[in-house]
């Protein structure tokens, strides 16, 4: 217990959130110490950050989905062993060492969450959005997913659709193969990629038919 | 530990409120913090220590903290605990950068090191391991119960599944066991099972919604139902 | 609700750190807030609404708030919800007192009213009720299990006892049922039982300590074990 | 989600704890509105606050304990029906409508907690101390009471002593009849009262023998 100005005891000392200035300075302090130890550098920081800013992102997962939609044999390989199937396309790496892809159908809707932290398949979806890592989604998605999907993401599923929520609690990284929308029969794999959103591979969005 | 990070089923946390768009990193310090993960591991830490360092934050710091602020704090606390850096030098440098916020980092860098780090991201660092326990204790379709355990350290056995029964849907290989690895007490690889729980088992038959939750559990967390 | 207020067994909250001495009230606003409870109830609220108003605070406000700050917020939110006061007048007056922090309250008062309030404190306001259900469902020595319920509203069935088995040690009379009373859906009096739980049942056999926890439970929370 | 100055999303908006100035102003705002409605007054506030500042407090519980130590028949009545026995001494009221007293012995140590809020027997112990109402005590006392008693209150119980923690989850208000220390055989009821601390009636303290 600490006390506030008026004397009333407060259960926690300090002011929250911590200021941006302090966070920024602490980050530089730590990085500079690690540079001194020879385990990082400005160059390494830039290269790593740029990798996830420019190269790795949900366009990779979208490419996998588009191929699965257009190549039944690839789709089967993807559902059998997603890690291996993605590797065929040169996709893989950190936080995707053991991936499993789960298929949405007319009867079953899947979505992913990590209630304990923020596990997510980086190689195909990129780094997770902040709402995925924040408390509200993590808390609610395992108890009231239908409400979360409807109220927060505008996905209003039919009552008879079974909802399956994959809580990524170990080192397997799940992600969703969304349903191919009707009216896309004539589209090429390249065109289909453009339709596939990050949210549809998390399971909080559907792939809309082209307008 | 029974900490605030163990969020499954908690109420009162407000809306999800997803923005239409957001950048990969919002600012310079988020970028820098993200890029410190490999240097952190190469300084002798591991992924489970990383996670437990975040879980040990005070609940208020956890709930008010920006996401990469959690990363910063677990880097700090683990590296200080390991003696890689000291509280004092961290405070001194922080003070320095507070007074000189625009000062650049030491310049340059080792191109080979940067390349090496990128290759780690590309290759991944699987925690899947060979196991001497060749026969899984449970098979697909088996009914299992999650043990009622409340370890004070790191665990991936969330409170909301403890004591609950489900059905094994998948038997995976062995993976590094977080409860021991987080304490540097060994990798103790153990098999992981995907277990399907009915929402009525987790939240009672009065829950407003009905669905399934699929949860991955290491063998030591489970017993036959 | 599965809220942050439901603290039994949580870790990471730090030391208890009891001071050697402390005053009954630390300052003027604590005194004033304490004294608003009877006016609050006489404005049409009840004890369970009071408690649930505190539970509905955002977890960060709950964990950083001073104790009587919780009271202030539940008074405010309940009285606004009941239409006794409006958000607007509350904000206007707050602004006024922020600008005139030393301005005294309207003077005087009704001596009979003050006396009447003191008498309420002296007499108490029991929530014990006659029950039409004359035969208790459980008797002393019966093994009972707490139902696995997760109501979104107010409940006194704490998470850490849900699904757990214990032994009835005492059968009390009926008391107003918090789950309905907090929603103004009626007092629905139900019997209360004191139930003894072994710490191994609550926290697993690996818990570092062994003891008993005695917990009072309304009949609708229980089933035969 | 809100954003901080540097743009990083923070899960909660606002700064915590709220300032003392704001709390004090909000309290006055609410009280003034209730005065306008005619349901309170400065006089009522003062009378009520003074009642718990000057009249009701742990000295009342101590008087009950001292009597139980010196009057075996009263002690039996106290253990049979604490509410009624306290009423004999003119003690009772709000938050003590249904009291139960539990006796500490050489074999069993009892203590009270309220994990869900801050329930406490006001008529005999007064208003609860802040640590009793704060998160740490409430969280830890039902899981590791022996450690809490030893580390936080200096009460180091023998390993063979059974610990019984009463979580005040309904409207019964429990409190503890502490053990009478040895060496007090010649003391009067009035002298004994002075020995009994609030903490010993919560169960986080023992009554020490007079020096």
Short mmCIF file of C-alpha atoms in Angstrom, two decimals, chain B:
data_model
loop_
_atom_site.label_atom_id
_atom_site.label_comp_id
_atom_site.label_asym_id
_atom_site.label_seq_id
_atom_site.Cartn_x
_atom_site.Cartn_y
_atom_site.Cartn_z
CA UNK B 1 0.74 -18.39 -11.88
CA UNK B 2 -2.84 -17.31 -11.32
CA UNK B 3 -2.16 -13.94 -12.87
CA UNK B 4 -4.09 -11.27 -14.65
CA UNK B 5 -2.58 -12.42 -17.97
CA UNK B 6 -4.73 -15.56 -17.76
CA UNK B 7 -7.66 -13.81 -19.36
CA UNK B 8 -9.94 -16.50 -20.77
CA UNK B 9 -13.52 -15.82 -19.66
CA UNK B 10 -12.83 -12.58 -17.80
CA UNK B 11 -15.45 -9.84 -18.01
CA UNK B 12 -15.38 -6.09 -17.59
CA UNK B 13 -12.52 -5.39 -20.01
CA UNK B 14 -14.57 -3.42 -22.49
CA UNK B 15 -14.82 -3.51 -26.25
CA UNK B 16 -12.35 -5.02 -28.73
CA UNK B 17 -12.76 -2.01 -30.97
CA UNK B 18 -10.50 -3.05 -33.88
CA UNK B 19 -9.21 -0.16 -36.01
CA UNK B 20 -9.65 -0.37 -39.77
CA UNK B 21 -5.90 -0.13 -40.37
CA UNK B 22 -2.76 0.02 -38.33
CA UNK B 23 0.97 0.07 -39.01
CA UNK B 24 3.20 -2.89 -38.15
CA UNK B 25 5.03 -0.63 -35.70
CA UNK B 26 3.60 2.65 -34.44
CA UNK B 27 6.92 4.30 -33.69
CA UNK B 28 10.64 3.94 -33.32
CA UNK B 29 10.63 2.36 -29.87
CA UNK B 30 8.24 -0.41 -30.89
CA UNK B 31 10.53 -1.31 -33.80
CA UNK B 32 13.60 -1.34 -31.58
CA UNK B 33 11.92 -3.43 -28.93
CA UNK B 34 10.66 -6.01 -31.40
CA UNK B 35 14.17 -6.40 -32.78
CA UNK B 36 15.66 -7.15 -29.36
CA UNK B 37 14.17 -10.62 -29.08
CA UNK B 38 17.06 -12.53 -30.70
CA UNK B 39 19.74 -10.60 -28.73
CA UNK B 40 17.68 -11.41 -25.63
CA UNK B 41 17.63 -15.15 -26.37
CA UNK B 42 21.31 -15.12 -27.33
CA UNK B 43 22.02 -13.56 -23.93
CA UNK B 44 20.94 -16.84 -22.37
CA UNK B 45 17.18 -16.47 -22.00
CA UNK B 46 14.38 -18.45 -23.62
CA UNK B 47 10.81 -18.01 -24.85
CA UNK B 48 9.22 -19.27 -21.64
CA UNK B 49 11.29 -16.92 -19.49
CA UNK B 50 10.20 -14.17 -21.86
CA UNK B 51 6.55 -15.04 -21.33
CA UNK B 52 6.84 -15.41 -17.58
CA UNK B 53 8.58 -12.04 -17.29
CA UNK B 54 5.45 -10.49 -18.79
CA UNK B 55 3.17 -12.47 -16.48
CA UNK B 56 5.09 -11.16 -13.47
CA UNK B 57 4.30 -7.54 -14.27
CA UNK B 58 1.98 -5.95 -11.74
CA UNK B 59 -1.60 -6.39 -12.98
CA UNK B 60 -2.00 -2.63 -13.39
CA UNK B 61 1.17 -2.39 -15.44
CA UNK B 62 -0.01 -5.36 -17.48
CA UNK B 63 -3.46 -3.88 -18.15
CA UNK B 64 -2.31 -0.32 -18.85
CA UNK B 65 0.89 -1.21 -20.71
CA UNK B 66 1.31 -0.93 -24.45
CA UNK B 67 2.09 -4.28 -26.01
CA UNK B 68 5.82 -3.79 -26.64
CA UNK B 69 6.14 -2.21 -23.20
CA UNK B 70 5.52 -5.74 -21.91
CA UNK B 71 8.42 -6.94 -24.06
CA UNK B 72 10.70 -4.20 -22.74
CA UNK B 73 9.94 -5.11 -19.15
CA UNK B 74 10.52 -8.82 -19.57
CA UNK B 75 13.81 -8.14 -21.38
CA UNK B 76 14.86 -5.88 -18.51
CA UNK B 77 13.84 -8.11 -15.63
CA UNK B 78 15.24 -11.31 -17.12
CA UNK B 79 18.54 -9.79 -18.21
CA UNK B 80 19.02 -8.14 -14.82
CA UNK B 81 18.19 -11.44 -13.07
CA UNK B 82 20.71 -13.25 -15.26
CA UNK B 83 23.37 -10.63 -14.52
CA UNK B 84 23.75 -9.70 -18.20
CA UNK B 85 23.01 -6.09 -17.33
CA UNK B 86 22.65 -4.30 -14.01
CA UNK B 87 19.77 -2.20 -12.70
CA UNK B 88 22.27 0.61 -12.19
CA UNK B 89 23.56 0.82 -15.73
CA UNK B 90 20.01 0.52 -17.03
CA UNK B 91 18.89 3.43 -14.84
CA UNK B 92 21.94 5.52 -15.78
CA UNK B 93 21.42 5.02 -19.48
CA UNK B 94 17.68 5.64 -19.16
CA UNK B 95 18.45 8.91 -17.42
CA UNK B 96 20.87 9.77 -20.20
CA UNK B 97 18.33 9.18 -22.96
CA UNK B 98 15.64 11.01 -21.01
CA UNK B 99 17.94 14.03 -21.04
CA UNK B 100 19.02 13.46 -24.65
CA UNK B 101 15.93 11.99 -26.31
CA UNK B 102 17.15 12.74 -29.82
CA UNK B 103 20.58 11.23 -29.46
CA UNK B 104 21.15 8.48 -31.99
CA UNK B 105 22.16 4.95 -31.08
CA UNK B 106 25.81 3.97 -31.54
CA UNK B 107 26.22 3.78 -35.28
CA UNK B 108 26.96 0.95 -37.63
CA UNK B 109 26.79 -2.75 -37.11
CA UNK B 110 28.03 -6.10 -38.21
CA UNK B 111 26.47 -7.14 -41.51
CA UNK B 112 27.18 -10.82 -40.86
CA UNK B 113 25.39 -10.63 -37.51
CA UNK B 114 22.37 -8.92 -39.05
CA UNK B 115 22.24 -11.56 -41.79
CA UNK B 116 22.52 -14.31 -39.19
CA UNK B 117 19.60 -12.88 -37.22
CA UNK B 118 17.43 -12.68 -40.33
CA UNK B 119 18.19 -16.32 -41.01
CA UNK B 120 16.96 -17.22 -37.52
CA UNK B 121 13.62 -15.55 -38.27
CA UNK B 122 13.45 -17.33 -41.61
CA UNK B 123 14.34 -20.73 -40.20
CA UNK B 124 12.34 -20.47 -37.00
CA UNK B 125 13.30 -22.07 -33.72
CA UNK B 126 11.02 -25.02 -33.17
CA UNK B 127 10.47 -26.24 -29.64
CA UNK B 128 9.34 -29.62 -30.97
CA UNK B 129 11.57 -32.37 -29.56
CA UNK B 130 12.14 -36.10 -29.85
CA UNK B 131 10.57 -37.86 -26.91
CA UNK B 132 11.70 -41.02 -25.19
CA UNK B 133 8.09 -41.58 -24.20
CA UNK B 134 7.13 -43.19 -27.49
CA UNK B 135 3.63 -44.28 -26.48
CA UNK B 136 1.24 -41.39 -25.94
CA UNK B 137 -0.77 -41.65 -22.73
CA UNK B 138 -3.92 -40.64 -24.59
CA UNK B 139 -5.30 -41.23 -28.04
CA UNK B 140 -7.73 -39.40 -30.32
CA UNK B 141 -11.24 -39.74 -28.92
CA UNK B 142 -10.12 -40.29 -25.33
CA UNK B 143 -11.89 -38.30 -22.65
CA UNK B 144 -9.37 -36.41 -20.52
CA UNK B 145 -9.57 -34.10 -17.54
CA UNK B 146 -7.23 -31.17 -17.00
CA UNK B 147 -5.61 -31.45 -13.60
CA UNK B 148 -6.50 -28.91 -10.93
CA UNK B 149 -3.03 -27.39 -10.63
CA UNK B 150 -2.11 -23.86 -9.59
CA UNK B 151 1.64 -23.57 -10.16
CA UNK B 152 3.15 -20.33 -8.89
CA UNK B 153 5.55 -20.16 -11.80
CA UNK B 154 4.93 -20.11 -15.53
CA UNK B 155 2.38 -22.53 -16.93
CA UNK B 156 0.37 -22.84 -20.11
CA UNK B 157 -2.44 -24.60 -18.30
CA UNK B 158 -5.01 -21.79 -18.21
CA UNK B 159 -7.33 -21.45 -15.22
CA UNK B 160 -10.48 -21.73 -17.29
CA UNK B 161 -9.71 -25.29 -18.44
CA UNK B 162 -8.47 -26.65 -15.10
CA UNK B 163 -10.64 -29.41 -13.71
CA UNK B 164 -12.59 -29.53 -16.98
CA UNK B 165 -13.18 -32.56 -19.19
CA UNK B 166 -12.74 -32.74 -22.94
CA UNK B 167 -11.97 -35.08 -25.81
CA UNK B 168 -8.57 -35.50 -27.46
CA UNK B 169 -8.78 -34.50 -31.13
CA UNK B 170 -5.09 -34.66 -32.02
CA UNK B 171 -1.91 -36.17 -30.61
CA UNK B 172 1.15 -34.08 -31.41
CA UNK B 173 4.84 -34.74 -30.92
CA UNK B 174 6.65 -33.66 -27.79
CA UNK B 175 7.43 -29.99 -27.16
CA UNK B 176 9.62 -28.23 -24.60
CA UNK B 177 7.67 -28.09 -21.32
CA UNK B 178 7.09 -24.44 -20.37
CA UNK B 179 6.73 -25.02 -16.62
CA UNK B 180 10.32 -26.26 -16.27
CA UNK B 181 11.94 -24.40 -19.16
CA UNK B 182 10.79 -21.04 -17.76
CA UNK B 183 12.76 -21.81 -14.60
CA UNK B 184 15.83 -23.04 -16.51
CA UNK B 185 15.16 -26.45 -14.99
CA UNK B 186 15.38 -28.29 -18.29
CA UNK B 187 13.36 -28.70 -21.45
CA UNK B 188 11.57 -31.86 -20.22
CA UNK B 189 9.80 -32.37 -23.54
CA UNK B 190 6.32 -33.80 -23.24
CA UNK B 191 3.62 -34.65 -25.71
CA UNK B 192 1.00 -32.07 -26.58
CA UNK B 193 -2.64 -32.94 -27.18
CA UNK B 194 -5.35 -30.86 -28.76
CA UNK B 195 -8.42 -31.18 -26.57
CA UNK B 196 -11.95 -30.15 -27.50
CA UNK B 197 -14.11 -28.67 -24.74
CA UNK B 198 -17.79 -27.94 -24.94
CA UNK B 199 -18.62 -24.42 -23.79
CA UNK B 200 -21.15 -25.88 -21.32
CA UNK B 201 -18.30 -27.77 -19.63
CA UNK B 202 -16.23 -24.59 -19.38
CA UNK B 203 -18.89 -22.00 -18.58
CA UNK B 204 -21.86 -23.99 -17.36
CA UNK B 205 -25.11 -24.81 -19.08
CA UNK B 206 -26.37 -21.29 -18.37
CA UNK B 207 -23.82 -19.67 -20.68
CA UNK B 208 -25.54 -17.49 -23.25
CA UNK B 209 -23.64 -19.08 -26.13
CA UNK B 210 -22.85 -22.61 -27.18
CA UNK B 211 -19.61 -23.45 -28.99
CA UNK B 212 -16.41 -25.50 -28.79
CA UNK B 213 -13.04 -24.43 -27.49
CA UNK B 214 -9.94 -26.26 -28.73
CA UNK B 215 -7.00 -26.03 -26.36
CA UNK B 216 -3.49 -27.54 -26.61
CA UNK B 217 -2.28 -29.21 -23.43
CA UNK B 218 1.01 -30.85 -22.47
CA UNK B 219 0.68 -34.40 -21.13
CA UNK B 220 1.61 -33.48 -17.52
CA UNK B 221 -1.46 -31.23 -17.39
CA UNK B 222 -3.83 -34.13 -18.17
CA UNK B 223 -5.35 -37.18 -16.52
CA UNK B 224 -7.82 -39.75 -17.81
CA UNK B 225 -11.45 -38.73 -17.28
#
